[in-house]
JSON list of C-alpha atoms in Angstrom, two decimals:
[
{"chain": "N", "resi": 1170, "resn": "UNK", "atom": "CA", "xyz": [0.00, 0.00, 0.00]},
{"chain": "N", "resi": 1171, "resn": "UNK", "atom": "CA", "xyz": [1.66, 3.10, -1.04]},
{"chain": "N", "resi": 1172, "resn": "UNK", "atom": "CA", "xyz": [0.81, 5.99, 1.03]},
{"chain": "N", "resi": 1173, "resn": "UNK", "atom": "CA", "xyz": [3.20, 8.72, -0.30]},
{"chain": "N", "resi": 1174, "resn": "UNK", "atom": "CA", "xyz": [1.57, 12.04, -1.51]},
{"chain": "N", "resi": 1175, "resn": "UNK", "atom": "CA", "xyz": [2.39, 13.87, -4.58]},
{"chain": "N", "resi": 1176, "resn": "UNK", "atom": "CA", "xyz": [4.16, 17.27, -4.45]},
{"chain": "N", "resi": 1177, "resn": "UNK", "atom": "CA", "xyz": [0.94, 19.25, -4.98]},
{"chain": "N", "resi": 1178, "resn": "UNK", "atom": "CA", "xyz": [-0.92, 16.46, -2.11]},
{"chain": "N", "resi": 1179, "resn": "UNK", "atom": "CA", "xyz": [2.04, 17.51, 0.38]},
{"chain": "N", "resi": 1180, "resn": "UNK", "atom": "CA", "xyz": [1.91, 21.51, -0.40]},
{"chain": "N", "resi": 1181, "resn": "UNK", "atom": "CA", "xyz": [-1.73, 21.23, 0.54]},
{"chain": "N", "resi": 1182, "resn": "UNK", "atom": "CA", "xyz": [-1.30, 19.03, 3.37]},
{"chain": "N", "resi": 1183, "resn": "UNK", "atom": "CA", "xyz": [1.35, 21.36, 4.74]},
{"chain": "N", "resi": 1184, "resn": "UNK", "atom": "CA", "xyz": [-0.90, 24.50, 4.15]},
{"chain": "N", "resi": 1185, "resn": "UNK", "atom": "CA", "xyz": [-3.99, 22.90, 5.87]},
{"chain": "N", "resi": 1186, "resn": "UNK", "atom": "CA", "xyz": [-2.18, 22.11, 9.03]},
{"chain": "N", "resi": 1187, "resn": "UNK", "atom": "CA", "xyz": [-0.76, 25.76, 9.01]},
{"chain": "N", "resi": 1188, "resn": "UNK", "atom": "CA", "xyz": [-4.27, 27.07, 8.25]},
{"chain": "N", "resi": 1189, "resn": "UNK", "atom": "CA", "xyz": [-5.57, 24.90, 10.85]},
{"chain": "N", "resi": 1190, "resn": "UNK", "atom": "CA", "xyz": [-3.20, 25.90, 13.44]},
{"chain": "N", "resi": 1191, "resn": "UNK", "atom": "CA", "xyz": [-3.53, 29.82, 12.42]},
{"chain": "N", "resi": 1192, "resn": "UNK", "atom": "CA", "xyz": [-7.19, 29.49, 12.62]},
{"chain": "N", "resi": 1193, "resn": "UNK", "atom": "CA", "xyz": [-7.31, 27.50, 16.47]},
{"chain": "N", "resi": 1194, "resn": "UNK", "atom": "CA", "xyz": [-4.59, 30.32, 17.70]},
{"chain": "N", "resi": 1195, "resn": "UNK", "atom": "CA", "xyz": [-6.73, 33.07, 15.99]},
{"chain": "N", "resi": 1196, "resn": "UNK", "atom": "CA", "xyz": [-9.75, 31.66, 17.92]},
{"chain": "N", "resi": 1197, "resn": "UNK", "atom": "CA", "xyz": [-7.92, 31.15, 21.04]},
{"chain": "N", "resi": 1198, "resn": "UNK", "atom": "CA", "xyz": [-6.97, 35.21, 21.57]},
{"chain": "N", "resi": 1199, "resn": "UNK", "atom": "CA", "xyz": [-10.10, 36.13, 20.65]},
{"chain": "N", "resi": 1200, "resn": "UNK", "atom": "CA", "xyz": [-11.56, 33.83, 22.89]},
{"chain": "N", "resi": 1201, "resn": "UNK", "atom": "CA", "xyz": [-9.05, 35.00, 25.64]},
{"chain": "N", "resi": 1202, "resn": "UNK", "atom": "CA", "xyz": [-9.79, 38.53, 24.93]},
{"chain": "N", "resi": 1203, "resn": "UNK", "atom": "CA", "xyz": [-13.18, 38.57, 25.49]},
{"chain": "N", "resi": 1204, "resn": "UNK", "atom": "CA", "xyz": [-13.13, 36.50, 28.98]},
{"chain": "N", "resi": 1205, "resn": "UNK", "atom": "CA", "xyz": [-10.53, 39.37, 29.58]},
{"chain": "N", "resi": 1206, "resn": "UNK", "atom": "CA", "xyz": [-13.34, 42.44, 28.63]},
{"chain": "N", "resi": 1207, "resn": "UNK", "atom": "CA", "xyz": [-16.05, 40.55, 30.34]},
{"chain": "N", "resi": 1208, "resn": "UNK", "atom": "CA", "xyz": [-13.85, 40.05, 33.31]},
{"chain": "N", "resi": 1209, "resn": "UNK", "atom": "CA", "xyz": [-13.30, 43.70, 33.45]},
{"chain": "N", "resi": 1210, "resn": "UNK", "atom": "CA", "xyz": [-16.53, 45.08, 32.92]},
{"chain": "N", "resi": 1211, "resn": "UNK", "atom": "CA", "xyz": [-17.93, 43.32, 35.75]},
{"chain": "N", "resi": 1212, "resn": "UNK", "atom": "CA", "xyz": [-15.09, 44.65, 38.33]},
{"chain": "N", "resi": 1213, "resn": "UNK", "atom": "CA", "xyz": [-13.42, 40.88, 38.38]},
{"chain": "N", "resi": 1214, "resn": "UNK", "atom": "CA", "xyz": [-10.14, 42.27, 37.46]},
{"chain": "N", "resi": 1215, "resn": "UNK", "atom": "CA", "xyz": [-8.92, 45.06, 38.61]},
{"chain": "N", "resi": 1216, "resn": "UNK", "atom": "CA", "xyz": [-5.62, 47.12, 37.12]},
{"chain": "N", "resi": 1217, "resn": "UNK", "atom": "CA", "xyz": [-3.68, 45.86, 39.84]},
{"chain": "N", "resi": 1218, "resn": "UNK", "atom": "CA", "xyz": [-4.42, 42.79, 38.75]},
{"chain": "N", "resi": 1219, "resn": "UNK", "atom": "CA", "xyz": [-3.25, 43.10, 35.63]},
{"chain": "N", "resi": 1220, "resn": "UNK", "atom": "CA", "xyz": [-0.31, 44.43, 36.43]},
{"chain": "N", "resi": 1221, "resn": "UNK", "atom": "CA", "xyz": [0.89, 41.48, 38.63]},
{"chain": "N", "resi": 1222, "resn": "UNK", "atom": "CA", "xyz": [0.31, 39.54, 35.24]},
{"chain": "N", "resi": 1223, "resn": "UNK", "atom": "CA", "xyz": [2.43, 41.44, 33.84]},
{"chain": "N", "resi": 1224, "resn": "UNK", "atom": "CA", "xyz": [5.41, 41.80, 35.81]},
{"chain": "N", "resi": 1225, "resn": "UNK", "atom": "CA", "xyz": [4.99, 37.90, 36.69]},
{"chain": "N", "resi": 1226, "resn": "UNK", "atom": "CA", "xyz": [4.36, 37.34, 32.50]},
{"chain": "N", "resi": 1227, "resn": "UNK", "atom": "CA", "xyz": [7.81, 39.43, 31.45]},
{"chain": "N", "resi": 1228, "resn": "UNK", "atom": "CA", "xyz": [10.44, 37.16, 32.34]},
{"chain": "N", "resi": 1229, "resn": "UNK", "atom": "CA", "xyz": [9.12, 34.36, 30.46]},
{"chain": "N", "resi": 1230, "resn": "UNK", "atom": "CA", "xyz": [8.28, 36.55, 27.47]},
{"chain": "N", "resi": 1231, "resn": "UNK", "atom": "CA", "xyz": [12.03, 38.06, 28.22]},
{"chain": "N", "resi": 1232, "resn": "UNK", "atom": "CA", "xyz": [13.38, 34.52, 28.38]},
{"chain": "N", "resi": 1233, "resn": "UNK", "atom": "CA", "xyz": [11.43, 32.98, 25.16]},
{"chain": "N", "resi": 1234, "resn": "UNK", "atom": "CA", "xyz": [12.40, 36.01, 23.11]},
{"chain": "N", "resi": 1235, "resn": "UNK", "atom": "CA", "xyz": [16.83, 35.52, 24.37]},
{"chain": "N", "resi": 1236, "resn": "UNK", "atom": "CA", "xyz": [16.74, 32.33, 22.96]},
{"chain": "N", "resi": 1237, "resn": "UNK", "atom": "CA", "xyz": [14.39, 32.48, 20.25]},
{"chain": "N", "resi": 1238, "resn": "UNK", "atom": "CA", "xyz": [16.73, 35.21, 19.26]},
{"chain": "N", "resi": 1239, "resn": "UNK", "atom": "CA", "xyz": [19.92, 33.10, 19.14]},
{"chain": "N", "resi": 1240, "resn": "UNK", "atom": "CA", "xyz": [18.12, 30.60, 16.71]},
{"chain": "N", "resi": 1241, "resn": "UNK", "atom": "CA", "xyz": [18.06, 32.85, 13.38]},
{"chain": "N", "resi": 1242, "resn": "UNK", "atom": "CA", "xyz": [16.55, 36.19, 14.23]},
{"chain": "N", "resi": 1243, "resn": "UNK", "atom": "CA", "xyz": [12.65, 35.19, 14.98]},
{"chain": "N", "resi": 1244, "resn": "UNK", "atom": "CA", "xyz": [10.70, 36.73, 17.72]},
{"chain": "N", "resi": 1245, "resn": "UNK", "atom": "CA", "xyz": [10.46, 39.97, 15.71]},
{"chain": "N", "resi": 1246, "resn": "UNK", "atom": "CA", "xyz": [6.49, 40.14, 17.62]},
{"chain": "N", "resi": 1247, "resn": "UNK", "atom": "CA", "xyz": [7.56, 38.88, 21.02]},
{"chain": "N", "resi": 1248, "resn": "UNK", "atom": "CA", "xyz": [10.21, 41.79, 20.38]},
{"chain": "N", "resi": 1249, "resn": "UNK", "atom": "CA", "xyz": [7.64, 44.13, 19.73]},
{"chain": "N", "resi": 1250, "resn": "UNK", "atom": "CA", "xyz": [5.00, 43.34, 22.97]},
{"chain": "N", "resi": 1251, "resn": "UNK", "atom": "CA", "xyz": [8.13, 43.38, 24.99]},
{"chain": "N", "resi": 1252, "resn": "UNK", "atom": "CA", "xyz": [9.50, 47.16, 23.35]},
{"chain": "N", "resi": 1253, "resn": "UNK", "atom": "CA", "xyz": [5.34, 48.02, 24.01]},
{"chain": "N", "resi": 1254, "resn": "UNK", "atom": "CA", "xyz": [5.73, 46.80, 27.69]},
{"chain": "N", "resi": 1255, "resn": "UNK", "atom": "CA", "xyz": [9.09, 48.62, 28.21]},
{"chain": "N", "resi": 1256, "resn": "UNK", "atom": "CA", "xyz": [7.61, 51.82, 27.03]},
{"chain": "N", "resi": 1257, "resn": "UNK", "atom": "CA", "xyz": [4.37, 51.72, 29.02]},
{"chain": "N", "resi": 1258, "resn": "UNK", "atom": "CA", "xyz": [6.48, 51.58, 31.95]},
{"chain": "N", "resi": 1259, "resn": "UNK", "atom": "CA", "xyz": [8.64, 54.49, 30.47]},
{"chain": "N", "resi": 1260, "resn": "UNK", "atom": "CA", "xyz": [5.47, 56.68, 30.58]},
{"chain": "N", "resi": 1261, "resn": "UNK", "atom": "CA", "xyz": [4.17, 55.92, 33.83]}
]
């Protein structure tokens, strides 16, 4: 039984599992973010509480974007949240 795919079977293979992936991380956040609004409107979390995510939430982000970094350059959006986070506290 030969079970090996064609070039064209394999591209679409591989860009249905990205699209499929994509799609459950794109559902995820929005998912996430409106817990987070509901959460909020109702006086569940407060800013304080937020901001212990935060400072408890930057050294992982800090430590997945050092070595994500030393393994060609990605990261370029964990880069970004962390320059955002860096100036909010800048500001304040």
């Amino acid at each position: 039984m030969a079970l090996a795919l064609g070039s064209g079977g394999l591209m679409n293979f591989v860009l249905l599992r990205f699209a499929l992936i994509a799609v459950g991380v794109l559902l995820l956040v929005i998912v996430g973010g409106v817990v987070l609004m509901a959460l909020k409107r109702r006086g569940a979390v407060s800013q304080e509480t937020l901001d212990k995510a935060r400072r408890q939430a930057m050294p992982i982000a800090r430590a997945v974007m050092e070595n994500r970094g030393r393994g060609g350059g990605r990261g370029g959006l964990l880069n970004g949240v962390m320059s955002a986070l860096n100036d909010r506290d800048r500001r304040r």
